[in-house]
Amino acid sequence: TVGIVSIRASVNEALFTVSKNFKDSTRNGGVAAIGMGEWTVEDFVNKSDISGMYAGGFFGWFRSFESYTGGKGWVKSSFKIRNSINEGNIGSLLDTTGYVLGGIVGTLYSSYDDYQLSDLDRNLITNVVNKGNIYGSRKAYQMGGIVGHNKYSWLFIDGVENYGNIENQNVNYIYVGGILGYGNGIDSVVNSANYGNINLSGDDNDADVVLGGIVSVSPNTDVIRCANYGDIHIAKIYGVLIAGVAKNVETVTYCVNK
């Protein structure tokens, strides 16, 4: 969907599922599978379980600051998500490589990596709660309690809580965070908490796995006044990097891991 969109005081109870034998790139979300434009979502509740290759309680894939006009110019595109809750489980059993899952947003994506230009479009997630569990099998790339992956976008997360557990089996390459799974945009995570547990298992194999109670890897991210109360459990995986709050970010200030 493209345009100026406002959704307020609404509930989604539809069902979004994808067969595990489906091989294509699927995107599913309780608000929109793919979002683009200027979106405001307030007082929204998603009660549906959602699955797909890119899946989130609200957006499976959001295109932030995208050029889709045949080279004629850039389109202003961003979201503001406030005072909302996801209660549905988010997952994928797809036998395909590279899926991304988030309790609120699966992937936030910009095709342009000049942050001064994309500063025009700041994406906001404030006073939002995720209660749904997030689960995968084998080939997930990024999983986050609130956002799975932010690529080349500005993202400000304030006052959010994740209560959902994050689980994956037979992993060999994955980034998992209680709030943000992986970021290579400009991010701030403030006044937020993770209460969900992270449970990953392998097959006695070496793996590229990075886990953080709040954020795993996001080099341009500031994490301020955040707390992780969730446990992190690892079984039969070697080569794992773990941090109670964040493994690789710009700064961590006034944060605790309990």
mmCIF file of C-alpha atoms in Angstrom:
data_model
loop_
_atom_site.group_PDB
_atom_site.id
_atom_site.type_symbol
_atom_site.label_atom_id
_atom_site.label_comp_id
_atom_site.label_asym_id
_atom_site.label_seq_id
_atom_site.Cartn_x
_atom_site.Cartn_y
_atom_site.Cartn_z
ATOM 1 C CA THR A 1 0.000 0.000 0.000
ATOM 2 C CA VAL A 2 1.290 3.494 -0.939
ATOM 3 C CA GLY A 3 -0.074 6.829 0.242
ATOM 4 C CA ILE A 4 -1.017 8.605 3.465
ATOM 5 C CA VAL A 5 -2.643 6.053 5.746
ATOM 6 C CA SER A 6 -4.035 6.405 9.268
ATOM 7 C CA ILE A 7 -5.262 3.418 11.289
ATOM 8 C CA ARG A 8 -6.618 4.053 14.774
ATOM 9 C CA ALA A 9 -8.488 2.095 17.444
ATOM 10 C CA SER A 10 -8.693 -1.088 15.369
ATOM 11 C CA VAL A 11 -8.291 -4.842 15.870
ATOM 12 C CA ASN A 12 -7.085 -7.465 13.387
ATOM 13 C CA GLU A 13 -8.214 -11.061 13.904
ATOM 14 C CA ALA A 14 -7.646 -12.487 10.414
ATOM 15 C CA LEU A 15 -5.338 -15.458 9.848
ATOM 16 C CA PHE A 16 -2.127 -15.189 7.800
ATOM 17 C CA THR A 17 -0.249 -18.418 7.188
ATOM 18 C CA VAL A 18 2.097 -19.832 4.559
ATOM 19 C CA SER A 19 2.708 -23.505 3.860
ATOM 20 C CA LYS A 20 6.176 -24.695 4.850
ATOM 21 C CA ASN A 21 6.550 -26.083 1.305
ATOM 22 C CA PHE A 22 6.060 -22.660 -0.261
ATOM 23 C CA LYS A 23 9.363 -21.510 -1.788
ATOM 24 C CA ASP A 24 8.633 -17.936 -2.825
ATOM 25 C CA SER A 25 9.415 -14.727 -0.936
ATOM 26 C CA THR A 26 6.291 -14.128 1.137
ATOM 27 C CA ARG A 27 5.506 -11.049 3.220
ATOM 28 C CA ASN A 28 2.721 -10.904 5.792
ATOM 29 C CA GLY A 29 1.666 -8.401 8.447
ATOM 30 C CA GLY A 30 -1.378 -7.641 10.577
ATOM 31 C CA VAL A 31 -1.590 -4.088 9.193
ATOM 32 C CA ALA A 32 -0.005 -4.597 5.758
ATOM 33 C CA ALA A 33 2.207 -7.167 4.104
ATOM 34 C CA ILE A 34 4.202 -4.370 2.425
ATOM 35 C CA GLY A 35 3.926 -0.769 3.582
ATOM 36 C CA MET A 36 5.084 2.361 1.806
ATOM 37 C CA GLY A 37 4.033 5.996 2.179
ATOM 38 C CA GLU A 38 3.216 7.933 5.331
ATOM 39 C CA TRP A 39 1.607 5.620 7.876
ATOM 40 C CA THR A 40 0.234 6.334 11.331
ATOM 41 C CA VAL A 41 -0.903 3.353 13.412
ATOM 42 C CA GLU A 42 -2.313 4.078 16.875
ATOM 43 C CA ASP A 43 -4.262 2.040 19.432
ATOM 44 C CA PHE A 44 -4.095 -0.998 17.175
ATOM 45 C CA VAL A 45 -4.224 -4.617 18.354
ATOM 46 C CA ASN A 46 -3.154 -7.567 16.234
ATOM 47 C CA LYS A 47 -4.515 -10.868 17.561
ATOM 48 C CA SER A 48 -3.633 -12.971 14.522
ATOM 49 C CA ASP A 49 -0.846 -15.481 14.157
ATOM 50 C CA ILE A 50 1.246 -14.511 11.138
ATOM 51 C CA SER A 51 3.772 -16.487 9.138
ATOM 52 C CA GLY A 52 5.912 -15.788 6.097
ATOM 53 C CA MET A 53 9.441 -15.230 4.868
ATOM 54 C CA TYR A 54 9.212 -11.605 6.066
ATOM 55 C CA ALA A 55 6.618 -11.449 8.819
ATOM 56 C CA GLY A 56 5.650 -8.991 11.539
ATOM 57 C CA GLY A 57 2.678 -8.344 13.780
ATOM 58 C CA PHE A 58 2.047 -5.046 11.948
ATOM 59 C CA PHE A 59 4.251 -4.954 8.817
ATOM 60 C CA GLY A 60 6.028 -7.824 7.152
ATOM 61 C CA TRP A 61 8.143 -5.459 5.045
ATOM 62 C CA PHE A 62 8.135 -1.671 5.152
ATOM 63 C CA ARG A 63 9.856 0.321 2.408
ATOM 64 C CA SER A 64 11.272 3.454 3.975
ATOM 65 C CA PHE A 65 12.434 6.237 1.670
ATOM 66 C CA GLU A 66 12.108 4.384 -1.586
ATOM 67 C CA SER A 67 12.619 5.344 -5.224
ATOM 68 C CA TYR A 68 9.856 3.727 -7.229
ATOM 69 C CA THR A 69 9.130 6.508 -9.730
ATOM 70 C CA GLY A 70 11.453 5.388 -12.482
ATOM 71 C CA GLY A 71 14.278 7.667 -11.409
ATOM 72 C CA LYS A 72 12.097 10.798 -11.193
ATOM 73 C CA GLY A 73 12.611 11.288 -7.461
ATOM 74 C CA TRP A 74 12.473 9.867 -3.994
ATOM 75 C CA VAL A 75 9.226 9.119 -2.217
ATOM 76 C CA LYS A 76 8.702 10.133 1.390
ATOM 77 C CA SER A 77 7.927 6.957 3.267
ATOM 78 C CA SER A 78 7.868 6.319 7.016
ATOM 79 C CA PHE A 79 5.697 5.001 9.820
ATOM 80 C CA LYS A 80 4.638 6.079 13.282
ATOM 81 C CA ILE A 81 3.383 3.219 15.452
ATOM 82 C CA ARG A 82 2.077 4.229 18.873
ATOM 83 C CA ASN A 83 0.170 2.750 21.833
ATOM 84 C CA SER A 84 -0.385 -0.605 20.185
ATOM 85 C CA ILE A 85 -0.093 -4.324 20.967
ATOM 86 C CA ASN A 86 0.734 -7.476 19.062
ATOM 87 C CA GLU A 87 -0.737 -10.644 20.600
ATOM 88 C CA GLY A 88 -0.232 -12.995 17.652
ATOM 89 C CA ASN A 89 2.622 -15.445 17.237
ATOM 90 C CA ILE A 90 5.033 -14.644 14.406
ATOM 91 C CA GLY A 91 6.828 -17.449 12.646
ATOM 92 C CA SER A 92 8.074 -19.291 9.639
ATOM 93 C CA LEU A 93 8.515 -22.950 8.808
ATOM 94 C CA LEU A 94 9.634 -22.149 5.272
ATOM 95 C CA ASP A 95 12.472 -24.291 3.951
ATOM 96 C CA THR A 96 14.176 -21.305 2.373
ATOM 97 C CA THR A 97 17.150 -19.135 3.220
ATOM 98 C CA GLY A 98 17.052 -15.658 4.678
ATOM 99 C CA TYR A 99 13.730 -15.002 6.336
ATOM 100 C CA VAL A 100 13.283 -12.159 8.827
ATOM 101 C CA LEU A 101 10.769 -12.032 11.692
ATOM 102 C CA GLY A 102 9.749 -9.287 14.140
ATOM 103 C CA GLY A 103 7.013 -8.931 16.728
ATOM 104 C CA ILE A 104 5.936 -5.603 15.196
ATOM 105 C CA VAL A 105 7.953 -5.179 11.953
ATOM 106 C CA GLY A 106 9.789 -7.907 10.077
ATOM 107 C CA THR A 107 12.015 -5.778 7.826
ATOM 108 C CA LEU A 108 12.338 -1.993 7.595
ATOM 109 C CA TYR A 109 14.108 -1.359 4.307
ATOM 110 C CA SER A 110 15.465 1.591 2.371
ATOM 111 C CA SER A 111 17.101 1.235 -1.019
ATOM 112 C CA TYR A 112 19.279 4.288 -0.304
ATOM 113 C CA ASP A 113 22.073 4.318 2.293
ATOM 114 C CA ASP A 114 22.784 8.065 2.520
ATOM 115 C CA TYR A 115 21.543 8.761 6.030
ATOM 116 C CA GLN A 116 21.543 12.530 5.587
ATOM 117 C CA LEU A 117 19.038 12.136 2.798
ATOM 118 C CA SER A 118 16.927 9.517 4.573
ATOM 119 C CA ASP A 119 16.834 11.763 7.660
ATOM 120 C CA LEU A 120 13.690 13.163 6.043
ATOM 121 C CA ASP A 121 11.903 9.993 7.056
ATOM 122 C CA ARG A 122 12.189 8.933 10.685
ATOM 123 C CA ASN A 123 10.325 5.801 11.639
ATOM 124 C CA LEU A 124 8.902 5.772 15.166
ATOM 125 C CA ILE A 125 7.749 2.914 17.405
ATOM 126 C CA THR A 126 6.586 4.200 20.804
ATOM 127 C CA ASN A 127 4.633 2.659 23.700
ATOM 128 C CA VAL A 128 4.215 -0.645 21.901
ATOM 129 C CA VAL A 129 4.071 -4.142 23.400
ATOM 130 C CA ASN A 130 4.720 -7.500 21.757
ATOM 131 C CA LYS A 131 3.182 -10.520 23.527
ATOM 132 C CA GLY A 132 3.485 -12.995 20.668
ATOM 133 C CA ASN A 133 6.142 -15.681 20.462
ATOM 134 C CA ILE A 134 8.489 -15.642 17.492
ATOM 135 C CA TYR A 135 9.598 -18.950 16.072
ATOM 136 C CA GLY A 136 11.587 -20.217 13.121
ATOM 137 C CA SER A 137 13.307 -23.261 11.732
ATOM 138 C CA ARG A 138 16.810 -23.562 10.338
ATOM 139 C CA LYS A 139 17.433 -20.686 7.977
ATOM 140 C CA ALA A 140 16.322 -17.457 9.629
ATOM 141 C CA TYR A 141 18.685 -14.500 9.264
ATOM 142 C CA GLN A 142 17.292 -11.989 11.752
ATOM 143 C CA MET A 143 14.692 -12.225 14.517
ATOM 144 C CA GLY A 144 13.673 -9.462 16.930
ATOM 145 C CA GLY A 145 11.035 -9.043 19.619
ATOM 146 C CA ILE A 146 9.983 -5.737 18.052
ATOM 147 C CA VAL A 147 11.901 -5.378 14.735
ATOM 148 C CA GLY A 148 13.751 -8.123 12.875
ATOM 149 C CA HIS A 149 15.984 -6.005 10.613
ATOM 150 C CA ASN A 150 16.464 -2.324 9.875
ATOM 151 C CA LYS A 151 18.347 -1.720 6.640
ATOM 152 C CA TYR A 152 19.530 1.839 5.792
ATOM 153 C CA SER A 153 16.668 3.582 7.615
ATOM 154 C CA TRP A 154 16.214 5.885 10.602
ATOM 155 C CA LEU A 155 14.405 4.116 13.426
ATOM 156 C CA PHE A 156 13.527 5.435 16.896
ATOM 157 C CA ILE A 157 12.172 2.913 19.410
ATOM 158 C CA ASP A 158 10.942 4.325 22.728
ATOM 159 C CA GLY A 159 9.042 2.773 25.621
ATOM 160 C CA VAL A 160 8.463 -0.673 24.106
ATOM 161 C CA GLU A 161 8.268 -4.054 25.815
ATOM 162 C CA ASN A 162 8.706 -7.555 24.446
ATOM 163 C CA TYR A 163 7.210 -10.500 26.343
ATOM 164 C CA GLY A 164 7.399 -13.002 23.501
ATOM 165 C CA ASN A 165 9.890 -15.846 23.504
ATOM 166 C CA ILE A 166 12.125 -16.201 20.456
ATOM 167 C CA GLU A 167 12.902 -19.756 19.362
ATOM 168 C CA ASN A 168 14.733 -21.388 16.490
ATOM 169 C CA GLN A 169 16.088 -24.877 15.854
ATOM 170 C CA ASN A 170 18.966 -26.213 13.736
ATOM 171 C CA VAL A 171 20.386 -22.731 13.242
ATOM 172 C CA ASN A 172 23.667 -21.967 11.490
ATOM 173 C CA TYR A 173 23.513 -18.221 10.773
ATOM 174 C CA ILE A 174 21.324 -15.829 12.730
ATOM 175 C CA TYR A 175 21.134 -12.516 14.581
ATOM 176 C CA VAL A 176 18.604 -12.310 17.416
ATOM 177 C CA GLY A 177 17.705 -9.428 19.723
ATOM 178 C CA GLY A 178 15.024 -9.083 22.364
ATOM 179 C CA ILE A 179 14.025 -5.743 20.803
ATOM 180 C CA LEU A 180 16.016 -5.330 17.529
ATOM 181 C CA GLY A 181 17.474 -8.321 15.718
ATOM 182 C CA TYR A 182 19.918 -6.643 13.349
ATOM 183 C CA GLY A 183 20.475 -3.124 12.073
ATOM 184 C CA ASN A 184 22.628 -1.329 9.548
ATOM 185 C CA GLY A 185 20.640 1.900 9.639
ATOM 186 C CA ILE A 186 20.568 4.634 12.269
ATOM 187 C CA ASP A 187 18.740 3.390 15.354
ATOM 188 C CA SER A 188 17.917 4.494 18.879
ATOM 189 C CA VAL A 189 16.406 2.136 21.453
ATOM 190 C CA VAL A 190 15.440 3.922 24.676
ATOM 191 C CA ASN A 191 13.329 3.272 27.781
ATOM 192 C CA SER A 192 12.569 -0.271 26.647
ATOM 193 C CA ALA A 193 12.624 -3.759 28.148
ATOM 194 C CA ASN A 194 12.773 -7.369 27.027
ATOM 195 C CA TYR A 195 11.104 -10.025 29.197
ATOM 196 C CA GLY A 196 11.093 -12.805 26.610
ATOM 197 C CA ASN A 197 13.526 -15.722 26.568
ATOM 198 C CA ILE A 198 15.730 -16.550 23.585
ATOM 199 C CA ASN A 199 16.041 -20.292 22.916
ATOM 200 C CA LEU A 200 18.236 -21.538 20.073
ATOM 201 C CA SER A 201 19.492 -25.013 19.278
ATOM 202 C CA GLY A 202 21.799 -26.440 16.644
ATOM 203 C CA ASP A 203 23.044 -29.794 15.459
ATOM 204 C CA ASP A 204 26.464 -29.885 17.137
ATOM 205 C CA ASN A 205 27.688 -27.517 14.451
ATOM 206 C CA ASP A 206 29.814 -24.386 14.133
ATOM 207 C CA ALA A 207 27.623 -21.373 13.488
ATOM 208 C CA ASP A 208 27.604 -17.630 12.948
ATOM 209 C CA VAL A 209 25.226 -16.635 15.751
ATOM 210 C CA VAL A 210 25.011 -13.324 17.618
ATOM 211 C CA LEU A 211 22.485 -12.790 20.419
ATOM 212 C CA GLY A 212 21.603 -9.739 22.490
ATOM 213 C CA GLY A 213 19.023 -9.241 25.214
ATOM 214 C CA ILE A 214 18.070 -5.908 23.602
ATOM 215 C CA VAL A 215 20.046 -5.702 20.318
ATOM 216 C CA SER A 216 22.394 -8.179 18.669
ATOM 217 C CA VAL A 217 24.337 -6.218 16.035
ATOM 218 C CA SER A 218 23.559 -2.657 14.949
ATOM 219 C CA PRO A 219 26.751 -0.556 14.752
ATOM 220 C CA ASN A 220 25.001 2.837 14.500
ATOM 221 C CA THR A 221 22.606 2.287 17.392
ATOM 222 C CA ASP A 222 22.376 3.983 20.777
ATOM 223 C CA VAL A 223 20.811 1.881 23.535
ATOM 224 C CA ILE A 224 19.738 4.031 26.491
ATOM 225 C CA ARG A 225 17.879 3.169 29.716
ATOM 226 C CA CYS A 226 16.952 -0.344 28.658
ATOM 227 C CA ALA A 227 16.681 -3.584 30.625
ATOM 228 C CA ASN A 228 16.827 -7.254 29.704
ATOM 229 C CA TYR A 229 14.995 -9.650 32.037
ATOM 230 C CA GLY A 230 14.925 -12.582 29.610
ATOM 231 C CA ASP A 231 17.114 -15.677 29.687
ATOM 232 C CA ILE A 232 19.225 -16.794 26.743
ATOM 233 C CA HIS A 233 19.512 -20.559 26.185
ATOM 234 C CA ILE A 234 21.866 -22.172 23.669
ATOM 235 C CA ALA A 235 22.214 -25.886 22.885
ATOM 236 C CA LYS A 236 24.481 -27.752 20.450
ATOM 237 C CA ILE A 237 25.864 -24.635 18.750
ATOM 238 C CA TYR A 238 29.503 -23.516 18.656
ATOM 239 C CA GLY A 239 30.876 -20.076 17.827
ATOM 240 C CA VAL A 240 28.089 -18.080 19.491
ATOM 241 C CA LEU A 241 28.484 -14.469 20.651
ATOM 242 C CA ILE A 242 26.123 -13.439 23.463
ATOM 243 C CA ALA A 243 25.478 -10.152 25.270
ATOM 244 C CA GLY A 244 22.974 -9.456 28.013
ATOM 245 C CA VAL A 245 22.101 -6.066 26.498
ATOM 246 C CA ALA A 246 23.848 -5.563 23.133
ATOM 247 C CA LYS A 247 26.810 -7.152 21.368
ATOM 248 C CA ASN A 248 27.822 -4.597 18.738
ATOM 249 C CA VAL A 249 26.274 -1.115 18.918
ATOM 250 C CA GLU A 250 27.425 2.515 19.073
ATOM 251 C CA THR A 251 26.711 3.129 22.784
ATOM 252 C CA VAL A 252 25.046 1.448 25.766
ATOM 253 C CA THR A 253 24.035 3.867 28.544
ATOM 254 C CA TYR A 254 22.159 3.256 31.836
ATOM 255 C CA CYS A 255 21.189 -0.283 30.888
ATOM 256 C CA VAL A 256 20.918 -3.457 32.960
ATOM 257 C CA ASN A 257 20.803 -7.207 32.374
ATOM 258 C CA LYS A 258 18.930 -9.124 35.065
#
